[in-house]
Amino acid sequence: MSKKVTIRDIARELDVSISTVSKALRNMKEIGPETTQKIQAFAKLMNYKPNSIAISLKNRKTKNIGVIIPEIVHHFFSTVVKGVEELAEERGYNVIVCLSDESFSKEVVNMELLANGSIDGFIVAVAKETMKVKDYHHFYEVIDQGMPLVMFDRVVENVLCDKVVVDDLMGAYYAVNHLLETGCRRIAILTTVDYINVGKMRTDGYLKALAENDIPVVEELILKIEDIDNCEEEIQKLFENQTFDAVFSVNELFAVLGMRNAIRQGRKIPEDISFIAFTDSILSKSVTPALSTVTQHAVQIGRIAAQMLINRLDDEISSDGFSTQIVKTSIIERETTKSTKISTFK
């Protein structure tokens, strides 16, 4: 039996990206006519069959759920998986976890591998590169074949499926308001680039809090970081070039790097500068001083996502229409913020 040809095989043979192959096969105008013709001819030659990413498993369930996350070392994603596994075990399902490593091509390959007979449905947090290139063909193909899909945290608005999201905007809004209530007035934000939807929502929450408290926005205090693995120099420059009495961070890593710079400058935390960040892992509890956080209730998110998917698999909900469940955040006050503070900035 001949091996089924995938878009990954075509991309490798023609030395182009998976995204280029996908768009050429769909005649998208952003791909030049010569490239499109070349890819389509090669696909025909290799007997490529579109929409082969998923096989309907209606009559032969595997009782397996596929979970695709951007990274396993991130406390939030690993804790969501814990919630998925808890609920899945209660309902008699197994969980298979794959990593996209924030890569579009790895996300596509993972879905191809799992959808061809290994699992009954998907739970996915979309990779950063996928959000950047805006190519969602693999999600559409899964849905077209009738395979249930649930997105969590990083979701794509235009993909019609069930979703579980954190109330990122209001979580950020309350975190910044907490800093303002302690007397802070010049608040920096360490965030991600806007195409990552959770970073964009948290930045919007920061701006909303400032606006409602008549605090002017200082663009120089908004640091949008793209390369998370190599962000220390950018954060250091912010601390060297700007003055501020508080930092709101969209994740713990940025906050801890900021705290390191503040301590290096001889500033006391929280007397001279306060910090609060999203995510609440052991890092927040063990760093000195302990970091105030916005907790996202990741186990709850995982359980909700698994419940939504398994309800569809077990025909416990109608196939018509999809829902989005929003999980509220909570603030955990620790040593990097305090209840009363006199700001040096007015």
Coordinates of C-alpha atoms in Angstrom, one line a residue:
M1 CA 0.0 0.0 0.0
S2 CA 1.5 3.3 -1.1
K3 CA 2.2 6.0 1.5
K4 CA -0.3 8.8 1.6
V5 CA 1.2 12.1 0.4
T6 CA 0.9 15.1 2.8
I7 CA 1.4 18.8 2.2
R8 CA 4.5 18.4 4.3
D9 CA 5.9 15.9 1.7
I10 CA 5.1 18.4 -1.1
A11 CA 6.7 21.3 0.8
R12 CA 9.9 19.3 1.4
E13 CA 10.2 18.1 -2.2
L14 CA 9.7 21.6 -3.6
D15 CA 11.7 23.4 -0.9
V16 CA 8.9 25.7 0.1
S17 CA 7.0 26.2 3.3
I18 CA 3.9 24.2 4.3
S19 CA 2.0 27.5 4.4
T20 CA 2.9 28.2 0.7
V21 CA 1.8 24.7 -0.3
S22 CA -1.5 25.1 1.5
K23 CA -2.3 28.5 0.0
A24 CA -1.2 27.4 -3.5
L25 CA -3.6 24.4 -3.4
R26 CA -6.4 26.7 -2.5
N27 CA -5.5 29.2 -5.3
M28 CA -4.9 32.1 -2.9
K29 CA -3.7 35.2 -4.7
E30 CA -0.8 36.0 -2.4
I31 CA 1.1 33.0 -4.0
G32 CA 2.4 33.8 -7.5
P33 CA 0.8 32.0 -10.5
E34 CA 4.0 30.2 -11.4
T35 CA 4.5 28.8 -7.9
T36 CA 0.9 27.9 -7.7
Q37 CA 1.0 26.0 -11.0
K38 CA 4.2 24.2 -10.0
I39 CA 2.8 23.1 -6.6
Q40 CA -0.6 22.0 -8.0
A41 CA 1.1 20.0 -10.8
F42 CA 3.4 18.3 -8.4
A43 CA 0.5 17.5 -6.0
K44 CA -1.5 16.0 -8.9
L45 CA 1.5 13.9 -10.0
M46 CA 1.9 12.6 -6.4
N47 CA -1.8 11.8 -6.2
Y48 CA -2.3 14.2 -3.3
K49 CA -5.8 14.1 -1.9
P50 CA -7.1 17.3 -0.2
N51 CA -8.9 17.3 3.1
S52 CA -7.0 14.1 4.1
I53 CA -5.9 15.5 7.4
A54 CA -8.8 13.9 9.2
I55 CA -10.7 10.6 9.0
S56 CA -14.2 10.5 10.4
L57 CA -14.2 8.1 13.4
K58 CA -18.0 8.1 14.1
N59 CA -18.3 4.4 13.9
R60 CA -15.0 3.4 15.5
K61 CA -14.1 5.5 18.5
T62 CA -10.5 5.3 19.8
K63 CA -11.5 6.9 23.2
N64 CA -8.4 9.0 22.8
I65 CA -8.2 12.9 22.9
G66 CA -5.4 14.7 21.1
V67 CA -4.0 17.8 22.9
I68 CA -1.6 20.1 21.1
I69 CA 0.1 22.8 23.2
P70 CA 2.9 25.3 22.3
E71 CA 5.3 24.2 25.0
I72 CA 5.3 21.7 27.9
V73 CA 7.6 23.7 30.3
H74 CA 5.2 26.6 30.5
H75 CA 3.3 26.1 33.8
F76 CA 0.0 27.3 32.4
F77 CA -0.1 24.8 29.5
S78 CA 1.1 21.9 31.6
T79 CA -1.5 22.6 34.2
V80 CA -4.2 22.8 31.6
V81 CA -3.2 19.4 30.4
K82 CA -3.5 18.1 34.0
G83 CA -7.1 19.4 34.0
V84 CA -7.8 17.7 30.7
E85 CA -6.4 14.4 31.9
E86 CA -8.4 14.6 35.2
L87 CA -11.7 15.0 33.4
A88 CA -10.9 12.6 30.5
E89 CA -10.1 9.8 33.0
E90 CA -13.4 10.4 34.8
R91 CA -15.2 10.0 31.4
G92 CA -13.2 7.0 30.2
Y93 CA -10.9 8.7 27.7
N94 CA -7.1 8.7 27.3
V95 CA -5.0 11.8 26.4
I96 CA -2.3 12.1 23.8
V97 CA -0.2 15.3 24.1
C98 CA 1.9 16.8 21.3
L99 CA 4.0 19.9 21.3
S100 CA 4.0 22.5 18.5
D101 CA 7.0 24.3 19.8
E102 CA 5.3 27.5 18.6
S103 CA 5.8 26.2 15.0
F104 CA 3.1 26.3 12.4
S105 CA 4.5 23.3 10.5
K106 CA 4.8 21.2 13.6
E107 CA 1.3 22.0 14.5
V108 CA 0.1 20.9 11.1
V109 CA 2.1 17.7 11.2
N110 CA 0.9 16.8 14.7
M111 CA -2.7 17.2 13.5
E112 CA -2.1 15.1 10.4
L113 CA -0.5 12.3 12.5
L114 CA -3.2 12.2 15.2
A115 CA -6.2 12.7 13.0
N116 CA -5.5 9.7 10.8
G117 CA -7.0 7.1 13.2
S118 CA -5.3 7.9 16.5
I119 CA -7.8 10.2 18.2
D120 CA -11.5 11.2 18.3
G121 CA -11.1 14.9 18.7
F122 CA -8.7 17.8 19.4
I123 CA -8.0 20.3 22.2
V124 CA -5.6 23.0 20.9
A125 CA -3.8 26.1 22.0
V126 CA -2.7 27.7 18.7
A127 CA 1.0 28.1 18.1
K128 CA 2.5 31.6 17.9
E129 CA 3.8 31.1 14.3
T130 CA 0.3 30.0 13.2
M131 CA -1.2 33.2 14.6
K132 CA 1.5 35.2 12.8
V133 CA 1.1 33.5 9.3
K134 CA -2.8 33.4 9.7
D135 CA -3.0 30.0 8.0
Y136 CA -5.7 27.9 9.6
H137 CA -6.3 25.3 6.9
H138 CA -5.6 22.3 9.2
F139 CA -8.3 23.4 11.6
Y140 CA -10.8 23.9 8.8
E141 CA -10.0 20.5 7.4
V142 CA -10.5 18.7 10.7
I143 CA -13.9 20.5 11.2
D144 CA -15.0 19.8 7.6
Q145 CA -14.4 16.1 8.3
G146 CA -16.7 16.2 11.3
M147 CA -14.0 15.8 14.0
P148 CA -14.7 17.9 17.1
L149 CA -12.2 20.7 17.9
V150 CA -11.9 22.8 21.1
M151 CA -9.5 25.7 21.3
F152 CA -8.3 27.1 24.6
D153 CA -6.4 30.3 25.6
R154 CA -4.9 31.1 22.2
V155 CA -7.9 30.8 19.9
V156 CA -8.8 31.9 16.4
E157 CA -12.0 33.9 16.2
N158 CA -12.8 32.9 12.6
V159 CA -12.5 29.2 13.2
L160 CA -16.0 27.9 14.2
C161 CA -15.5 25.6 17.2
D162 CA -16.0 25.4 20.9
K163 CA -13.5 27.6 22.9
V164 CA -12.4 28.2 26.4
V165 CA -10.7 31.5 27.1
V166 CA -9.3 33.4 30.0
D167 CA -10.8 36.8 30.7
D168 CA -7.4 38.3 29.8
L169 CA -8.6 41.9 29.3
M170 CA -10.3 42.2 32.7
G171 CA -7.6 40.2 34.4
A172 CA -5.1 42.8 33.3
Y173 CA -7.5 45.6 34.1
Y174 CA -7.8 44.5 37.7
A175 CA -4.1 43.9 38.0
V176 CA -3.2 47.4 36.9
N177 CA -6.0 48.8 39.1
H178 CA -4.4 47.0 42.0
L179 CA -1.1 48.8 41.3
L180 CA -2.9 52.1 41.0
E181 CA -4.7 51.5 44.4
T182 CA -1.3 51.1 46.1
G183 CA -0.2 54.5 44.9
C184 CA 1.7 53.7 41.7
R185 CA 1.2 56.2 38.9
R186 CA 3.9 55.4 36.2
I187 CA 3.3 51.8 35.2
A188 CA 5.3 50.0 32.6
I189 CA 4.0 46.9 30.8
L190 CA 6.1 43.9 29.6
T191 CA 3.9 42.3 26.9
T192 CA 4.0 40.3 23.7
V193 CA 3.5 41.4 20.1
D194 CA -0.1 42.1 19.1
Y195 CA -0.7 39.1 16.8
I196 CA -0.6 36.9 20.0
N197 CA -4.2 37.4 21.0
V198 CA -3.7 36.9 24.8
G199 CA -0.9 39.5 24.9
K200 CA -3.1 41.9 22.9
M201 CA -6.0 41.5 25.3
R202 CA -3.8 42.0 28.3
T203 CA -2.3 45.1 26.8
D204 CA -5.9 46.4 26.1
G205 CA -6.7 45.8 29.8
Y206 CA -3.7 47.8 30.8
L207 CA -4.7 50.7 28.6
K208 CA -8.3 50.5 29.8
A209 CA -7.2 50.8 33.5
L210 CA -5.0 53.8 32.7
A211 CA -7.7 55.5 30.8
E212 CA -10.4 55.1 33.4
N213 CA -8.0 56.5 36.1
D214 CA -7.0 59.5 33.9
I215 CA -3.4 58.2 33.7
P216 CA -1.7 59.3 30.5
V217 CA -0.3 56.5 28.3
V218 CA 3.5 56.7 27.9
E219 CA 4.4 54.7 24.8
E220 CA 8.0 54.4 26.0
L221 CA 6.7 52.3 28.9
I222 CA 5.0 49.7 26.6
L223 CA 7.5 47.0 25.7
K224 CA 6.2 44.5 23.2
I225 CA 8.5 41.4 23.1
E226 CA 8.5 39.0 20.2
D227 CA 11.4 36.7 20.9
I228 CA 10.6 35.5 24.4
D229 CA 13.7 33.3 24.7
N230 CA 16.0 36.3 24.1
C231 CA 14.2 39.2 25.8
E232 CA 16.5 40.0 28.7
E233 CA 18.4 42.7 26.8
E234 CA 15.2 44.5 25.8
I235 CA 14.0 44.5 29.3
Q236 CA 17.3 45.8 30.6
K237 CA 17.2 48.7 28.2
L238 CA 13.7 49.6 29.4
F239 CA 15.0 49.8 33.0
E240 CA 18.1 51.8 31.9
N241 CA 16.3 54.3 29.7
Q242 CA 12.9 54.9 31.5
T243 CA 11.7 55.7 35.0
F244 CA 8.6 54.0 36.5
D245 CA 7.3 52.9 39.9
A246 CA 5.5 49.7 38.8
V247 CA 5.6 46.9 36.2
F248 CA 2.6 44.9 34.9
S249 CA 3.8 41.8 33.1
V250 CA 1.8 39.4 30.9
N251 CA 3.9 36.4 32.2
E252 CA 6.1 35.5 35.1
L253 CA 9.4 35.3 33.1
F254 CA 9.2 38.9 32.0
A255 CA 8.4 40.0 35.6
V256 CA 11.3 38.0 37.1
L257 CA 13.7 39.5 34.6
G258 CA 12.4 42.9 35.4
M259 CA 12.8 42.3 39.2
R260 CA 16.4 41.3 38.5
N261 CA 17.1 44.6 36.8
A262 CA 15.4 46.6 39.6
I263 CA 17.5 44.9 42.2
R264 CA 20.6 45.4 40.1
Q265 CA 19.8 49.2 40.1
G266 CA 19.5 49.1 43.9
R267 CA 15.7 49.6 44.0
K268 CA 13.7 48.1 46.7
I269 CA 10.6 45.9 45.9
P270 CA 7.9 47.0 46.6
E271 CA 9.0 50.2 48.3
D272 CA 10.5 51.7 45.2
I273 CA 8.9 49.6 42.5
S274 CA 6.0 47.1 42.4
F275 CA 5.5 44.1 40.2
I276 CA 2.5 41.9 39.2
A277 CA 2.3 39.3 36.5
F278 CA 0.0 36.8 34.8
T279 CA 0.5 33.0 35.6
D280 CA 0.9 31.6 39.1
S281 CA 3.5 28.8 39.2
I282 CA 6.1 27.8 41.7
L283 CA 8.4 30.5 40.2
S284 CA 6.1 33.2 41.6
K285 CA 6.1 31.6 45.0
S286 CA 9.8 30.9 45.2
V287 CA 11.3 34.0 43.8
T288 CA 12.5 36.6 46.3
P289 CA 10.5 38.7 47.0
A290 CA 7.4 36.5 46.2
L291 CA 5.6 37.8 43.1
S292 CA 2.0 39.0 43.1
T293 CA 0.1 37.3 40.3
V294 CA -3.0 37.0 38.2
T295 CA -4.0 33.4 38.3
Q296 CA -5.8 31.9 35.3
H297 CA -7.2 28.7 37.0
A298 CA -5.6 26.5 34.4
V299 CA -6.9 23.2 35.8
Q300 CA -10.4 24.5 35.5
I301 CA -9.7 25.5 31.9
G302 CA -8.5 22.0 31.1
R303 CA -11.5 20.4 32.7
I304 CA -13.9 22.7 30.8
A305 CA -12.2 22.0 27.5
A306 CA -12.3 18.3 28.0
Q307 CA -15.9 18.4 29.1
M308 CA -16.9 20.3 26.0
L309 CA -15.1 17.9 23.6
I310 CA -16.3 14.7 25.3
N311 CA -19.9 16.0 25.4
R312 CA -19.7 16.3 21.6
L313 CA -18.0 12.9 21.2
D314 CA -20.7 11.2 23.4
D315 CA -23.5 13.1 21.6
E316 CA -24.6 14.9 24.8
I317 CA -24.9 18.3 23.1
S318 CA -26.3 19.4 19.8
S319 CA -23.9 19.5 16.8
D320 CA -25.5 22.9 15.8
G321 CA -23.8 26.0 17.2
F322 CA -20.7 26.5 19.3
S323 CA -20.0 28.1 22.6
T324 CA -17.2 30.1 24.2
Q325 CA -16.7 29.8 27.9
I326 CA -14.8 32.6 29.7
V327 CA -12.9 31.8 32.9
K328 CA -12.5 34.7 35.3
T329 CA -9.0 35.4 36.8
S330 CA -8.1 36.1 40.4
I331 CA -5.3 38.3 41.9
I332 CA -3.0 36.7 44.5
E333 CA -1.2 39.4 46.5
R334 CA 2.4 38.6 47.6
E335 CA 5.5 40.6 48.5
T336 CA 6.0 42.6 45.2
T337 CA 2.9 44.7 45.8
K338 CA 1.5 46.2 49.0
S339 CA -1.7 47.8 50.1
T340 CA -0.5 51.4 50.6
K341 CA 2.2 53.2 48.9
I342 CA 3.2 56.8 48.3
S343 CA 4.3 57.3 44.6
T344 CA 7.0 59.6 43.5
F345 CA 5.2 60.0 40.2
K346 CA 2.1 62.3 40.0

